[in-house]
Coordinates of C-alpha atoms and ligand atoms in Angstrom, one line a residue:
Chain A
X1 CA -50.5 -25.5 -17.8
X2 CA -47.8 -23.9 -15.5
X3 CA -48.1 -25.1 -11.9
X4 CA -47.4 -22.6 -9.3
X5 CA -44.2 -23.9 -8.2
X6 CA -42.5 -23.1 -11.6
X7 CA -44.3 -20.0 -12.2
X8 CA -42.8 -18.7 -9.0
X9 CA -39.6 -19.9 -10.2
X10 CA -39.7 -17.9 -13.4
X11 CA -41.3 -14.8 -11.0
X12 CA -37.9 -15.0 -8.7
X13 CA -35.4 -15.3 -11.9
X14 CA -37.3 -12.3 -13.0
X15 CA -35.9 -10.6 -10.1
X16 CA -32.5 -10.9 -11.5
X17 CA -33.7 -9.8 -15.1
X18 CA -33.0 -6.0 -15.0
X19 CA -29.5 -6.2 -13.6
X20 CA -28.9 -9.6 -15.6
X21 CA -29.5 -7.4 -18.7
X22 CA -27.5 -4.5 -17.4
X23 CA -24.4 -6.9 -16.9
X24 CA -24.8 -8.4 -20.5
X25 CA -24.8 -4.8 -21.6
X26 CA -21.8 -4.2 -19.9
X27 CA -19.8 -6.9 -21.5
X28 CA -21.0 -6.5 -24.6
X29 CA -20.0 -2.6 -24.9
X30 CA -16.8 -3.3 -23.2
X31 CA -16.1 -5.9 -25.5
X32 CA -16.8 -4.1 -28.5
X33 CA -15.4 -0.7 -27.5
X34 CA -12.0 -3.0 -27.2
X35 CA -12.8 -4.6 -30.5
X36 CA -13.1 -1.1 -32.3
X37 CA -10.1 0.5 -30.9
X38 CA -8.0 -2.4 -32.2
X39 CA -9.6 -2.2 -35.6
X40 CA -9.3 1.6 -35.6
X41 CA -12.7 2.0 -36.0
X42 CA -12.5 5.5 -34.1
X43 CA -10.6 7.0 -36.8
X44 CA -12.6 8.8 -39.5
X45 CA -16.0 9.8 -39.8
X46 CA -18.7 7.8 -41.4
X47 CA -22.1 9.5 -40.8
X48 CA -22.7 13.0 -39.4
X49 CA -19.3 13.5 -38.1
X50 CA -19.6 10.3 -36.3
X51 CA -17.0 7.2 -36.5
X52 CA -17.8 3.6 -37.0
X53 CA -16.6 3.4 -33.5
X54 CA -19.2 5.9 -31.9
X55 CA -22.0 4.6 -34.3
X56 CA -21.6 0.9 -33.2
X57 CA -21.4 1.9 -29.7
X58 CA -24.5 4.2 -29.7
X59 CA -26.7 1.3 -31.5
X60 CA -25.9 -1.1 -28.8
X61 CA -26.6 1.6 -26.5
X62 CA -29.6 1.9 -28.0
X63 CA -30.5 -1.7 -28.4
X64 CA -29.8 -2.3 -24.7
X65 CA -32.0 0.6 -23.4
X66 CA -35.0 -0.8 -25.8
X67 CA -34.7 -3.9 -24.3
X68 CA -34.6 -2.4 -20.7
X69 CA -37.8 -0.4 -21.7
X70 CA -39.5 -3.7 -23.0
X71 CA -38.6 -5.6 -20.2
X72 CA -40.1 -2.9 -17.5
X73 CA -43.1 -3.1 -19.8
X74 CA -43.2 -6.5 -20.1
X75 CA -43.6 -6.8 -16.3
X76 CA -46.3 -4.2 -15.9
X77 CA -48.3 -5.9 -18.6
X78 CA -48.4 -9.6 -16.5
X79 CA -48.7 -7.7 -13.3
X80 CA -52.7 -8.1 -13.9
X81 CA -52.8 -11.6 -13.6
X82 CA -51.2 -11.7 -10.6
X83 CA -53.2 -14.0 -8.0
X84 CA -51.4 -14.6 -4.7
X85 CA -49.8 -12.2 -2.5
X86 CA -46.5 -13.5 -2.9
X87 CA -46.8 -13.4 -6.9
X88 CA -47.8 -9.8 -6.6
X89 CA -45.2 -9.0 -4.3
X90 CA -42.5 -11.0 -6.6
X91 CA -43.7 -8.9 -9.8
X92 CA -43.6 -5.5 -8.1
X93 CA -40.5 -6.2 -6.9
X94 CA -38.8 -7.4 -10.3
X95 CA -40.4 -4.5 -11.8
X96 CA -38.9 -2.0 -9.8
X97 CA -35.3 -3.6 -10.1
X98 CA -35.8 -3.4 -13.9
X99 CA -36.7 0.4 -13.5
X100 CA -33.5 0.7 -11.1
X101 CA -31.8 -1.3 -13.8
X102 CA -32.8 0.9 -16.8
X103 CA -31.8 3.8 -14.5
X104 CA -28.4 2.3 -13.9
X105 CA -27.8 1.9 -17.8
X106 CA -28.4 5.3 -18.7
X107 CA -26.1 6.5 -15.7
X108 CA -23.2 4.2 -16.4
X109 CA -23.3 3.9 -20.0
X110 CA -23.9 7.5 -21.4
X111 CA -20.4 7.6 -21.0
X112 CA -20.5 5.8 -24.7
X113 CA -22.0 8.5 -26.3
X114 CA -19.4 11.5 -24.9
X115 CA -16.3 10.1 -24.2
X116 CA -13.1 9.4 -25.9
X117 CA -13.3 5.7 -26.8
X118 CA -9.3 4.9 -27.8
X119 CA -6.2 6.2 -26.7
X120 CA -5.1 8.9 -29.5
Chain B
X1 CA -12.0 14.9 -1.1
X2 CA -11.4 16.0 2.7
X3 CA -14.1 18.5 2.2
X4 CA -16.7 16.3 0.5
X5 CA -15.9 13.8 3.5
X6 CA -16.4 16.9 5.9
X7 CA -19.8 17.9 4.6
X8 CA -21.1 14.1 4.7
X9 CA -20.0 13.7 7.9
X10 CA -21.6 16.9 9.1
X11 CA -24.8 16.4 7.7
X12 CA -24.7 12.6 8.8
X13 CA -24.1 14.0 12.5
X14 CA -26.9 16.8 12.3
X15 CA -29.4 13.8 11.0
X16 CA -28.4 11.5 13.9
X17 CA -28.6 14.4 16.4
X18 CA -32.0 15.5 14.9
X19 CA -33.3 12.0 16.4
X20 CA -32.5 13.3 20.0
X21 CA -34.7 16.3 19.5
X22 CA -38.2 15.5 20.1
X23 CA -39.4 18.4 17.8
X24 CA -37.4 17.5 14.8
X25 CA -37.9 13.6 15.5
X26 CA -41.3 13.0 14.2
X27 CA -39.9 14.5 10.6
X28 CA -37.3 11.8 10.5
X29 CA -39.7 9.1 9.3
X30 CA -38.2 5.6 7.8
X31 CA -39.7 6.5 4.0
X32 CA -37.9 9.8 4.2
X33 CA -34.6 8.7 5.4
X34 CA -34.1 5.6 3.0
X35 CA -35.2 8.6 0.0
X36 CA -32.8 11.1 1.0
X37 CA -30.3 9.3 3.0
X38 CA -30.5 6.2 0.8
X39 CA -31.1 7.2 -2.9
X40 CA -30.7 11.1 -3.5
X41 CA -27.8 12.2 -1.5
X42 CA -25.7 9.2 -2.5
X43 CA -27.1 9.7 -6.4
X44 CA -25.9 13.3 -6.2
X45 CA -22.5 12.1 -4.6
X46 CA -22.0 9.4 -7.1
X47 CA -22.9 11.7 -10.1
X48 CA -20.2 14.2 -9.1
X49 CA -17.7 11.8 -8.5
X50 CA -18.5 10.1 -11.9
X51 CA -18.3 13.5 -13.5
X52 CA -15.2 14.5 -12.1
X53 CA -13.4 11.3 -12.9
X54 CA -14.7 11.2 -16.6
X55 CA -13.4 14.7 -16.8
X56 CA -10.1 13.8 -15.6
X57 CA -9.9 10.7 -17.4
X58 CA -9.9 12.8 -20.8
X59 CA -7.2 14.9 -19.3
X60 CA -5.0 12.0 -19.0
X61 CA -5.2 11.1 -22.8
X62 CA -2.0 11.5 -24.8
X63 CA -3.5 14.1 -27.2
X64 CA -1.6 15.2 -30.3
X65 CA 0.1 18.4 -30.9
X66 CA 0.7 19.3 -27.5
X67 CA 4.2 20.0 -26.1
X68 CA 4.8 17.1 -24.2
X69 CA 7.9 15.6 -23.0
X70 CA 8.1 11.9 -23.6
X71 CA 9.6 9.1 -20.6
X72 CA 9.9 5.4 -21.6
X73 CA 8.9 3.4 -18.4
X74 CA 10.2 -0.6 -18.3
X75 CA 8.7 -2.8 -15.6
X76 CA 10.1 -5.8 -14.6
X77 CA 9.8 -8.2 -11.5
X78 CA 10.4 -6.2 -9.3
X79 CA 11.9 -2.7 -10.5
X80 CA 11.3 0.1 -12.6
X81 CA 13.4 1.6 -15.1
X82 CA 12.9 5.0 -16.6
X83 CA 14.5 6.2 -20.0
X84 CA 14.9 9.8 -21.1
X85 CA 14.8 9.9 -24.9
X86 CA 17.2 12.0 -26.2
X87 CA 19.7 11.4 -23.4
X88 CA 21.8 8.2 -22.4
X89 CA 20.1 8.6 -18.9
X90 CA 18.6 5.5 -17.6
X91 CA 17.5 5.5 -13.9
X92 CA 16.1 2.6 -11.6
X93 CA 13.1 3.1 -9.1
X94 CA 13.7 6.8 -9.3
X95 CA 12.2 9.2 -11.8
X96 CA 12.8 12.6 -12.4
X97 CA 10.2 15.0 -14.1
X98 CA 10.0 19.0 -14.4
X99 CA 7.1 20.5 -12.9
X100 CA 4.2 22.5 -15.1
X101 CA 4.7 20.1 -18.2
X102 CA 2.6 17.5 -19.4
X103 CA 4.6 14.5 -19.8
X104 CA 3.9 11.3 -21.9
X105 CA 4.7 8.1 -20.1
X106 CA 5.3 5.2 -22.5
X107 CA 4.8 2.2 -20.4
X108 CA 5.7 -1.1 -21.1
X109 CA 7.0 -4.4 -19.2
X110 CA 9.4 -6.9 -19.8
X111 CA 8.1 -10.0 -17.9
X112 CA 4.4 -9.8 -16.5
X113 CA 1.7 -7.4 -16.3
X114 CA 2.5 -4.5 -13.8
X115 CA 0.7 -1.1 -13.5
X116 CA 2.2 2.0 -13.2
X117 CA 0.7 4.4 -10.6
X118 CA 1.8 7.6 -9.0
X119 CA -1.4 8.4 -6.8
X120 CA -0.9 11.7 -6.1
X121 CA -0.8 12.7 -10.1
X122 CA -3.7 10.8 -11.4
X123 CA -4.6 7.4 -12.7
X124 CA -2.8 4.4 -13.3
X125 CA -1.8 2.4 -16.5
X126 CA -1.2 -1.2 -17.2
X127 CA 2.6 -2.2 -18.4
X128 CA 1.9 -5.2 -20.3
X129 CA 4.8 -7.1 -22.0
X130 CA 5.1 -6.6 -26.1
X131 CA 2.4 -3.5 -25.7
X132 CA 3.0 0.0 -25.2
X133 CA 0.4 2.0 -23.0
X134 CA 0.8 5.7 -22.7
X135 CA -0.8 8.0 -20.1
X136 CA -0.5 11.8 -19.6
X137 CA 0.8 13.4 -16.6
X138 CA 1.6 16.5 -15.0
X139 CA 3.2 17.8 -11.6
X140 CA 2.0 21.2 -10.7
X141 CA 4.3 21.5 -7.8
X142 CA 7.9 20.6 -7.1
X143 CA 8.3 17.7 -4.8
X144 CA 8.5 14.0 -4.0
X145 CA 6.1 11.8 -4.8
X146 CA 5.5 8.1 -4.4
X147 CA 5.0 5.5 -6.8
X148 CA 4.0 2.3 -6.8
X149 CA 3.2 -0.9 -8.8
X150 CA -0.4 -1.5 -8.9
X151 CA -0.9 -4.5 -10.4
X152 CA -0.1 -7.9 -8.7
X153 CA 3.1 -9.2 -10.4
X154 CA 4.5 -11.8 -8.0
X155 CA 6.1 -12.3 -4.5
X156 CA 8.2 -9.1 -5.0
X157 CA 5.2 -6.7 -5.8
X158 CA 4.2 -5.2 -2.6
X159 CA 7.8 -3.4 -2.3
X160 CA 7.8 -2.6 -5.9
X161 CA 7.9 1.3 -5.3
X162 CA 9.6 4.0 -7.0
X163 CA 10.3 7.7 -6.2
X164 CA 9.2 10.4 -8.1
X165 CA 11.3 13.6 -8.1
X166 CA 9.6 16.8 -9.6
X167 CA 12.0 19.3 -10.4
X168 CA 11.7 23.1 -11.4
X169 CA 12.4 23.4 -15.2
X170 CA 15.8 25.1 -14.8
X171 CA 16.8 22.4 -12.3
X172 CA 15.5 19.6 -14.3
X173 CA 18.6 19.3 -16.8
X174 CA 20.9 19.4 -14.0
X175 CA 19.4 16.4 -12.4
X176 CA 19.8 14.4 -15.5
X177 CA 23.4 15.6 -16.2
X178 CA 24.2 14.2 -12.6
X179 CA 22.4 11.0 -13.0
X180 CA 24.2 10.5 -16.4
X181 CA 27.5 11.1 -14.4
X182 CA 26.7 8.2 -12.1
Ligands
CU1 CU1 3.2 -5.5 -8.9

C-alpha cells in the first residue's frame, strides 16, 4: 500500500513527465543526427528513397511520439481513481502538461522529417 | 521584422484600448485573453518564424553544382584572416566579396572555437580547430557590412570584429588586385 505522501510525490513528479520526455527526445535526436552525419548515413538510399539517416530519425521520432501518446493515455486512466481534490488537480495538470509536451514534440521535431540533415 | 513588430504592437495597443471602452470591456474575458493572447497569437507567430528559419537554413547549405565562389576564413585569437583561392591575396579583418553571387565560406580556426557571423547576410557558423565548416552567404546590395565573432573565445572576443565590403562584380577583381599590391 502506498501512503498518501509518496503518492503525491509521484503525482508531483508526473507534472514534469511530458516535458521530461520532450527533453530526452531532444538529446537523443540531436545526438543521433550528429552520429549519422559523422558516419555518412545521409548518403544514398536504403528503402523507398530514404537514407539510413532519415529512417533512423523517423524511427526515433515515431518511438518518442508513441511514448508521448502513451503518457497522455496513461495519465487519463489513472484519473478515475483520484480521491482528494489536490490529487485530482495534480492529475489533470500533469495530463494537460503531457498534451502540451506532445504538441511541442510534433512542432519542434517535425524538421527531422523534412529538413536536410547534414552539410552536403 | 519591423513590420511584424508593428502589427503586434498595434494589436496589443488595440486590445489594451478596448479595456477602456465600456461596450468592449465585457468581451475581454480572462479566458479569451489567455486563449488568444497567450496561445493562438504566439503560436501563429512562432510557427511563421520557425517556417522562415527552416527555409532560410536550407538556403545556407552549400549544395553541389551551383556556381559559387569559395573564400577561406581562418579565425585566431583575436583576428580574422580571409584567403581568396586562385589569388595570393590574404586580408586581415577586412573581407571583400562580390555582390549577387553565392559564396561558400570555408571556416576554420587555429586555436579555440570562434564563430563567423555577418548578421545582415544570414546565419553564423562555428570556426573549429582542425575542422572545416562551410556556410553559403550572399550579399544582394553593395556596401559595407559588419561581421563579428559570435562565440566567446577569450578576453579579446568582444572587439573581434571584421568589415565586409561588398563590391559590384566589375569592381571585385580590382579590389583584390589593390589588396595584393599592398
Ligand atoms: Cu570570439
